[in-house]
């Protein structure tokens, strides 16, 4: 062995033997590489699997990007859409294997996700002691934790539960539960918070009274230390600030024009530290656009980040356009007889990654799932279902961001 | 109270130190640069000697660390410039060189350089094969083939979608 290579070998040994240095290097690796490197040696396996390492890795990687989208389709399968730029892929993953949850549960619903952790509702068969349980799980490490049951559920039924987790703020997560209080179908609510730090529930100051009829605290998204609900009434919704246990009003953006809008829907989601609201207004008189808003940190308003005009996309994806014919018999006939047109699509997600160009709008259109970058106008087909699978459509409320994290549950 | 004038000759004398690598090369370094290393700072506080001998850092590695320390001690450079220097500093360096560097940052206790080098090493490692990692860190595989296969099976998702490199 030459002196040079002996020297090199020595440095390798010393680095590998210096646990502190080795940890500094491993902490900077993505989760996926770490999972592979468990195979290097049993020492590496123990290092990477230790709770100390998981906690530190989560704290270091406070802004992990979304690796893919989980789409809930037909139980018990999930579809996984990888957003890996070089090779997007799409396929089913069995949910119980994926989350490593005992298969004696007969149903599972993913209620929400937050920075890599999922909140799931599991239903057990009737002969089981427990009917339903709520679990928080980490699909990357396949670890899960059962949330202790709430008492008095018959008198105070659960309206909704949302997960609050941000490794930048704390290694612990919280579950925010909105419950009815007397009478169970009235306009009054109580809010309970479970903390993984204490392992217990506590009730918040309240109750929160006299909400508009039909308010069900749906579409909760955690951002800026609060849960933001997408349940708007008269142009306003609500958000719950976890620290001060207050429920505040949240104004929604105005409509472009009430006269011409045929249908309006929202998308609400968090990505890359921003709360995005996508305003989808369908109209047949003029060309539609997709407006992407961001909420300002101080809640002073929504700012429009991008307005995506749909007409330029038409040449690339003509299947998005639907025509309204003057008469049903004229279907497929000359365009002159058509009285209007609109676009068919649904917004699956807004995915924000590091860097200037890291902004992607994932759309489900007939036969395809595509992503579109509103900054540079680039678009890409992620999934092509083929012509035989007509009008495959997914909705955003069945889509969950999959973010790799080692965070313990 | 001691005035600056009285202190003058003393500070002038203190301004630079000589650092000797394990292979005998000597480097003249300004004290403001040397004290960015926690270990050098301690040595300088404890003894009068202006010559510091480092028995486990070779001349090539030491020259790199000193270039880093001098740049970071330069008050005339903005933080942005220092950041881009850091990027330049590690870019294109081979993994072997980085191993020496990271060890030197540990010996000299230069935390920020240690993080920069560790990040670069992680960037090189992330798409590599397990075999590559074992080779580079000179680690003996202590798994039985069955145990290793089991670990791979449990975390199958981590292995599927990437082109892994062995060089």
XYZ file of C-alpha atoms in Angstrom:
576
model
C 0.000 0.000 0.000
C 1.417 3.396 -0.961
C 1.926 5.972 1.809
C -0.691 8.201 0.140
C -3.438 5.565 0.174
C -2.529 4.516 3.702
C -2.953 8.137 4.758
C -6.332 8.323 3.009
C -7.502 5.171 4.662
C -6.474 6.594 8.007
C -8.532 9.751 7.484
C -11.527 7.616 6.539
C -11.246 5.591 9.691
C -10.822 8.634 11.865
C -13.860 10.381 10.383
C -15.945 7.248 10.760
C -14.785 6.810 14.345
C -15.452 10.425 15.282
C -19.135 10.066 16.102
C -19.738 13.800 16.500
C -18.325 14.520 13.045
C -20.179 11.615 11.537
C -23.446 12.903 13.008
C -22.776 16.385 11.600
C -22.514 14.833 8.135
C -25.486 12.476 8.515
C -27.709 15.284 9.817
C -27.325 16.973 6.444
C -28.462 13.996 4.382
C -32.002 13.681 3.058
C -34.217 11.101 4.773
C -34.185 8.806 1.774
C -30.391 8.499 1.762
C -30.381 7.912 5.514
C -32.791 5.018 5.131
C -30.444 3.424 2.621
C -27.391 4.091 4.740
C -28.872 2.104 7.617
C -27.358 -0.774 5.642
C -23.800 0.529 5.922
C -23.240 -1.084 9.323
C -25.077 -1.811 12.552
C -23.416 1.245 14.064
C -24.905 3.448 11.339
C -28.278 1.762 11.792
C -28.243 2.546 15.516
C -27.104 6.108 14.948
C -29.739 6.848 12.314
C -32.544 5.112 14.251
C -31.857 6.811 17.572
C -34.501 9.238 18.875
C -31.753 11.792 19.519
C -30.769 11.704 15.853
C -34.404 11.851 14.625
C -35.115 14.890 16.728
C -31.986 16.694 15.616
C -32.500 15.800 11.981
C -36.070 17.128 12.113
C -34.890 20.336 13.730
C -32.183 20.804 11.085
C -34.489 20.117 8.181
C -37.244 22.495 9.133
C -38.356 23.211 5.612
C -38.396 19.844 3.900
C -39.926 19.821 0.457
C -42.828 17.739 -0.699
C -41.603 14.544 -2.358
C -44.971 13.551 -3.678
C -48.713 13.559 -3.274
C -50.814 10.850 -1.678
C -54.227 10.637 -3.253
C -56.984 8.842 -1.396
C -59.025 7.014 -3.945
C -60.528 3.699 -3.150
C -59.975 2.295 0.308
C -57.752 0.465 1.245
C -55.408 1.867 -1.381
C -53.742 5.171 -1.756
C -52.279 6.438 -4.977
C -48.805 7.874 -4.715
C -47.729 10.502 -7.192
C -44.022 11.129 -6.996
C -43.009 14.680 -7.807
C -39.413 13.693 -8.378
C -38.473 15.943 -11.260
C -36.398 13.484 -13.181
C -38.862 10.627 -13.022
C -42.438 11.252 -11.898
C -44.336 8.075 -11.097
C -47.858 7.163 -10.137
C -49.141 3.994 -8.554
C -51.118 2.454 -5.731
C -49.701 1.850 -2.270
C -51.590 -0.297 0.240
C -52.429 2.037 3.066
C -52.000 -0.356 5.976
C -48.596 -1.543 4.794
C -47.661 2.006 4.080
C -48.512 3.231 7.542
C -47.764 -0.077 9.263
C -51.117 -0.118 11.021
C -52.685 -3.433 12.120
C -55.046 -4.645 9.440
C -57.838 -5.601 11.859
C -59.088 -2.090 11.459
C -61.773 -2.111 8.819
C -61.409 1.420 7.588
C -58.952 4.244 7.587
C -59.338 7.879 6.668
C -56.478 10.311 6.486
C -57.921 13.456 8.018
C -54.975 15.636 7.297
C -51.264 16.043 7.033
C -48.863 18.544 8.436
C -45.153 18.793 7.603
C -44.744 15.055 7.149
C -47.049 13.713 9.860
C -50.543 12.378 9.181
C -53.649 12.360 11.329
C -55.764 9.275 10.638
C -59.104 7.993 11.780
C -59.231 4.235 12.159
C -62.411 2.261 12.475
C -62.410 -1.131 14.176
C -65.024 -3.858 13.716
C -67.961 -3.762 16.176
C -66.733 -6.712 18.257
C -63.674 -4.703 19.166
C -63.524 -2.790 22.477
C -62.909 0.430 20.687
C -64.889 1.615 17.689
C -62.747 4.408 16.451
C -59.319 5.648 17.247
C -57.345 8.616 16.074
C -53.672 8.101 15.356
C -50.856 10.373 14.354
C -48.344 8.624 12.154
C -45.178 9.265 10.301
C -45.374 7.424 6.963
C -41.612 7.709 6.470
C -40.596 5.950 9.670
C -43.915 4.025 9.777
C -44.307 4.863 13.440
C -47.686 5.771 14.849
C -49.128 7.007 18.092
C -52.700 6.604 19.257
C -54.303 9.745 20.578
C -56.120 9.123 23.882
C -59.910 9.164 23.442
C -61.971 12.203 24.359
C -64.641 11.737 26.982
C -68.326 12.487 26.781
C -68.495 12.023 23.007
C -72.241 11.367 22.955
C -73.078 14.770 24.408
C -70.255 16.606 22.719
C -69.622 14.983 19.340
C -66.492 15.702 17.354
C -66.942 18.122 14.470
C -63.418 18.079 13.129
C -59.821 17.342 14.056
C -56.678 18.882 12.633
C -53.007 18.352 13.113
C -50.593 21.143 14.057
C -46.909 20.392 13.626
C -43.990 22.540 12.652
C -40.474 21.323 13.482
C -39.279 24.924 13.230
C -41.332 25.790 16.298
C -41.289 22.598 18.319
C -40.518 18.892 17.978
C -43.968 18.204 19.457
C -47.258 18.227 17.640
C -50.759 19.179 18.661
C -54.171 17.975 17.585
C -56.930 20.568 17.552
C -60.420 19.183 17.945
C -63.606 21.161 17.435
C -66.622 19.676 19.272
C -70.252 20.526 19.466
C -71.567 21.599 22.817
C -75.178 21.656 23.926
C -77.206 21.015 21.953
C -75.084 18.753 19.735
C -76.429 20.256 16.522
C -76.427 23.883 17.612
C -74.228 26.798 16.672
C -71.983 26.544 19.753
C -68.614 24.814 19.857
C -65.839 23.828 22.194
C -62.206 23.444 21.177
C -59.884 20.874 22.713
C -56.145 20.560 22.211
C -54.042 17.430 22.499
C -50.328 17.980 22.995
C -47.783 15.234 22.269
C -45.551 16.885 24.831
C -47.950 16.264 27.720
C -49.756 13.320 26.136
C -53.112 14.688 27.215
C -56.109 16.742 26.102
C -57.076 20.070 27.519
C -60.089 22.227 26.869
C -59.642 25.775 25.645
C -61.250 28.892 26.961
C -64.614 29.186 25.377
C -67.120 27.971 24.443
C -67.216 29.557 21.012
C -70.790 30.611 20.478
C -73.294 31.440 17.785
C -71.551 30.389 14.594
C -73.337 30.620 11.263
C -75.482 27.609 10.518
C -73.609 24.972 8.585
C -70.197 25.996 9.888
C -68.308 22.741 10.279
C -64.691 23.863 10.510
C -63.741 22.042 7.340
C -60.519 22.150 5.367
C -58.308 23.024 8.323
C -54.733 23.915 7.391
C -51.966 24.579 9.889
C -49.839 27.643 9.202
C -48.354 30.466 11.288
C -49.243 28.768 14.589
C -52.911 28.514 13.753
C -55.470 26.286 12.049
C -57.122 28.012 9.095
C -60.549 26.781 8.109
C -62.045 26.872 4.675
C -65.665 27.225 5.597
C -66.627 30.610 4.419
C -69.851 32.411 5.084
C -70.484 35.853 3.643
C -66.902 36.138 2.458
C -65.256 35.297 5.732
C -63.911 32.215 7.378
C -62.114 31.568 10.660
C -58.752 30.642 12.041
C -57.817 29.354 15.453
C -54.658 30.674 17.094
C -53.375 27.790 19.178
C -51.218 29.742 21.614
C -53.805 32.259 22.742
C -56.724 29.886 22.153
C -58.684 32.415 20.175
C -60.879 31.984 17.145
C -60.591 34.875 14.733
C -62.285 35.966 11.569
C -60.511 35.584 8.222
C -61.678 37.591 5.211
C -61.599 35.819 1.898
C -60.671 37.499 -1.407
C -63.480 39.072 -3.380
C -64.893 37.514 -6.506
C -63.700 38.811 -9.854
C -67.242 39.434 -10.902
C -70.374 38.028 -9.424
C -72.271 38.574 -12.650
C -70.268 36.293 -14.867
C -69.074 33.643 -12.446
C -70.840 30.366 -12.940
C -69.140 28.388 -10.232
C -66.578 29.173 -7.583
C -64.443 26.910 -5.437
C -61.406 27.203 -3.232
C -58.238 25.342 -2.538
C -56.427 25.986 0.756
C -53.032 24.548 1.552
C -49.648 25.187 3.063
C -46.393 24.632 1.250
C -42.891 25.929 1.804
C -44.040 28.062 4.722
C -46.790 29.871 2.806
C -50.544 29.576 3.109
C -51.996 29.412 -0.386
C -55.532 30.017 -1.380
C -56.510 29.187 -4.926
C -59.626 30.858 -6.152
C -61.221 28.888 -8.944
C -63.930 30.770 -10.757
C -65.530 29.181 -13.736
C -67.283 31.389 -16.203
C -68.434 30.793 -19.701
C -68.605 34.309 -21.041
C -64.931 35.144 -20.857
C -61.812 33.078 -20.344
C -61.270 31.789 -16.849
C -58.196 32.204 -14.739
C -56.835 30.560 -11.630
C -55.868 33.062 -8.960
C -53.245 31.972 -6.441
C -53.165 34.012 -3.256
C -50.852 34.057 -0.251
C -51.933 35.192 3.165
C -49.756 37.893 4.726
C -48.159 36.950 8.051
C -49.984 39.712 9.906
C -53.359 38.719 8.441
C -53.721 42.136 6.829
C -54.868 40.480 3.629
C -54.410 38.052 0.782
C -51.955 39.034 -1.913
C -52.301 37.619 -5.366
C -49.120 35.725 -6.233
C -50.093 34.481 -9.679
C -53.023 34.752 -12.020
C -52.875 31.761 -14.324
C -54.698 32.417 -17.572
C -56.104 29.200 -18.916
C -56.380 30.111 -22.581
C -52.615 29.728 -23.317
C -52.772 26.218 -21.847
C -55.501 25.282 -24.259
C -53.154 24.543 -27.155
C -51.136 22.161 -24.980
C -54.077 20.520 -23.297
C -57.129 20.835 -25.558
C -58.908 18.164 -23.477
C -59.426 20.796 -20.772
C -61.900 22.680 -22.901
C -65.566 21.764 -22.771
C -68.051 23.307 -25.173
C -71.647 24.053 -24.498
C -73.618 23.377 -27.617
C -76.622 25.366 -28.640
C -78.505 22.150 -29.068
C -77.620 18.657 -27.846
C -77.912 17.282 -31.408
C -75.115 19.586 -32.461
C -72.616 17.989 -30.170
C -69.213 17.849 -31.789
C -70.407 20.032 -34.606
C -69.063 23.264 -35.965
C -67.829 25.730 -33.347
C -70.123 28.418 -34.716
C -73.095 26.707 -33.156
C -71.564 26.582 -29.737
C -72.783 29.073 -27.215
C -69.982 28.828 -24.712
C -67.091 26.977 -23.330
C -65.451 26.322 -20.012
C -62.443 24.472 -18.656
C -62.519 21.122 -16.881
C -59.840 20.680 -14.280
C -59.326 20.541 -10.571
C -56.472 21.952 -8.572
C -54.799 19.124 -6.679
C -52.092 21.060 -4.981
C -49.779 24.009 -4.823
C -46.259 22.774 -4.180
C -43.600 25.228 -3.267
C -39.956 24.289 -3.186
C -36.790 26.139 -2.398
C -35.442 28.465 -5.013
C -36.870 31.065 -7.338
C -38.615 28.712 -9.737
C -39.890 26.320 -7.098
C -43.583 26.842 -7.597
C -45.876 24.241 -9.056
C -49.578 23.991 -9.548
C -50.662 20.359 -9.835
C -53.847 19.963 -11.874
C -56.078 17.036 -12.593
C -57.502 17.344 -16.112
C -59.366 14.752 -18.200
C -56.990 11.797 -18.736
C -53.981 13.480 -17.185
C -52.359 14.920 -14.132
C -50.170 17.833 -15.066
C -48.048 20.361 -13.274
C -47.724 23.951 -14.305
C -45.198 26.483 -13.157
C -46.883 29.896 -13.191
C -43.560 31.684 -12.893
C -42.055 30.497 -16.164
C -45.122 29.020 -17.846
C -43.568 25.553 -18.100
C -45.888 22.594 -17.915
C -45.329 18.891 -17.680
C -47.499 15.791 -17.852
C -47.012 13.808 -14.639
C -49.485 11.036 -15.371
C -51.204 10.081 -18.594
C -54.103 7.732 -18.077
C -54.637 6.974 -21.745
C -57.672 7.606 -23.831
C -59.532 4.589 -22.545
C -59.784 6.039 -19.053
C -62.014 8.934 -19.795
C -62.493 11.808 -17.379
C -60.425 10.602 -14.501
C -60.613 13.308 -11.934
C -59.257 13.819 -8.459
C -60.096 16.542 -6.008
C -57.737 18.424 -3.743
C -59.482 17.432 -0.542
C -58.362 13.865 -1.140
C -54.748 14.896 -1.699
C -52.070 14.863 0.964
C -48.524 16.148 0.777
C -45.977 13.463 1.421
C -42.936 14.958 3.095
C -40.076 12.779 4.283
C -39.244 13.404 7.904
C -37.672 11.456 10.736
C -39.832 13.275 13.257
C -40.818 10.986 16.132
C -44.521 10.612 16.918
C -6.561 52.929 32.824
C -4.314 51.669 30.080
C -4.348 53.911 27.046
C -4.169 52.626 23.522
C -0.771 54.225 23.053
C 0.719 52.283 25.888
C -0.824 49.091 24.522
C 0.402 49.848 21.010
C 3.656 47.913 20.804
C 2.097 44.943 22.554
C -0.801 44.626 20.102
C 1.558 45.062 17.188
C 3.610 42.198 18.495
C 0.489 40.101 18.996
C -0.804 40.693 15.493
C 0.383 37.482 13.893
C 1.196 33.923 14.814
C 3.068 31.146 13.101
C 1.293 27.834 12.645
C 3.301 24.759 11.702
C 1.732 21.769 9.957
C 2.621 18.167 10.781
C 4.900 18.040 7.753
C 6.855 21.072 8.922
C 5.499 23.915 6.751
C 4.996 27.191 8.571
C 2.210 29.676 7.943
C 2.098 33.261 9.118
C -1.456 34.038 10.188
C -2.983 37.210 11.578
C -4.187 36.766 15.107
C -7.667 37.978 14.203
C -7.891 35.043 11.789
C -6.362 32.500 14.166
C -8.792 33.258 16.983
C -11.728 32.245 14.784
C -10.564 28.758 15.657
C -11.634 28.048 19.213
C -8.638 25.771 19.862
C -6.083 28.253 18.540
C -7.735 30.974 20.588
C -7.345 28.883 23.745
C -3.698 28.120 22.991
C -2.987 31.816 22.420
C -4.675 32.774 25.657
C -2.708 30.210 27.640
C 0.822 30.738 26.400
C 2.994 33.502 25.112
C 4.451 31.380 22.350
C 3.723 32.713 18.890
C 4.520 29.388 17.242
C 1.838 26.726 17.264
C 2.624 23.249 16.114
C -0.246 21.106 14.845
C 0.770 17.475 14.855
C -2.160 16.059 12.916
C -2.905 18.548 10.139
C -0.926 18.371 6.913
C 0.241 21.410 4.973
C -2.342 21.217 2.177
C -5.258 21.020 4.586
C -3.814 23.680 6.861
C -3.351 26.056 3.934
C -7.036 25.666 3.076
C -8.212 26.238 6.625
C -6.011 29.322 6.933
C -7.379 30.720 3.665
C -10.858 30.226 5.102
C -10.005 31.834 8.460
C -8.289 34.820 6.817
C -11.261 35.481 4.572
C -13.666 35.300 7.473
C -11.484 37.598 9.595
C -11.499 40.249 6.868
C -13.799 43.013 8.068
C -13.795 44.554 4.626
C -15.832 41.688 3.164
C -19.612 41.620 3.386
C -21.451 38.604 4.766
C -22.763 37.892 1.289
C -19.249 37.770 -0.110
C -18.178 35.467 2.713
C -21.103 33.181 1.981
C -20.236 32.960 -1.685
C -16.607 32.361 -0.704
C -17.807 29.405 1.412
C -19.633 27.939 -1.576
C -16.598 28.397 -3.816
C -14.375 27.008 -1.096
C -15.965 23.566 -1.022
C -17.122 23.309 -4.622
C -15.249 20.802 -6.720
C -13.264 19.452 -3.797
C -12.850 15.717 -3.698
C -14.318 13.639 -0.943
C -10.824 12.694 0.330
C -9.856 16.344 0.657
C -13.101 17.060 2.481
C -12.417 14.248 4.953
C -9.123 15.884 5.924
C -10.799 19.261 6.073
C -13.609 18.114 8.314
C -11.116 16.476 10.664
C -9.077 19.683 10.750
C -12.178 21.753 11.562
C -12.806 19.369 14.423
C -9.250 19.632 15.769
C -9.194 23.404 15.361
C -12.811 23.818 16.415
C -13.970 25.967 13.506
C -17.686 25.266 13.732
C -18.956 27.191 10.718
C -16.411 25.599 8.376
C -17.215 22.198 9.861
C -20.908 22.710 8.923
C -20.034 23.893 5.411
C -17.776 20.889 4.797
C -20.252 18.440 6.364
C -22.966 19.801 4.066
C -20.767 19.362 1.013
C -19.880 15.812 2.065
C -23.570 15.014 2.541
C -24.342 16.442 -0.918
C -21.750 14.154 -2.468
C -22.934 11.147 -0.462
C -26.676 11.424 -0.896
C -27.006 9.529 -4.191
C -24.208 7.076 -3.562
C -24.418 3.342 -3.091
C -24.002 1.820 0.344
C -20.850 0.093 -0.947
C -19.376 3.458 -1.891
C -20.029 4.788 1.593
C -18.426 1.754 3.224
C -15.370 2.162 1.022
C -15.016 5.897 1.586
C -15.368 5.590 5.347
C -13.481 2.314 5.521
C -16.325 0.594 7.321
C -16.610 -3.171 7.583
C -20.063 -4.517 6.816
C -21.033 -6.296 10.026
C -24.466 -7.464 8.840
C -25.298 -10.996 7.916
C -26.673 -11.110 4.353
C -30.123 -11.973 5.806
C -30.098 -9.025 8.222
C -29.065 -6.642 5.475
C -31.752 -7.951 3.137
C -34.334 -7.460 5.888
C -33.350 -3.803 6.387
C -33.587 -3.249 2.641
C -36.991 -4.895 2.545
C -38.379 -2.764 5.394
C -37.392 0.475 3.752
C -37.898 -0.573 0.170
C -39.243 2.861 -0.776
C -35.837 4.417 -0.191
C -34.214 2.232 -2.819
C -36.615 2.400 -5.717
C -36.534 5.577 -7.688
C -33.074 6.927 -7.991
C -30.036 6.286 -10.048
C -27.417 5.472 -7.465
C -23.778 6.133 -8.144
C -20.728 4.142 -7.251
C -18.018 6.653 -8.133
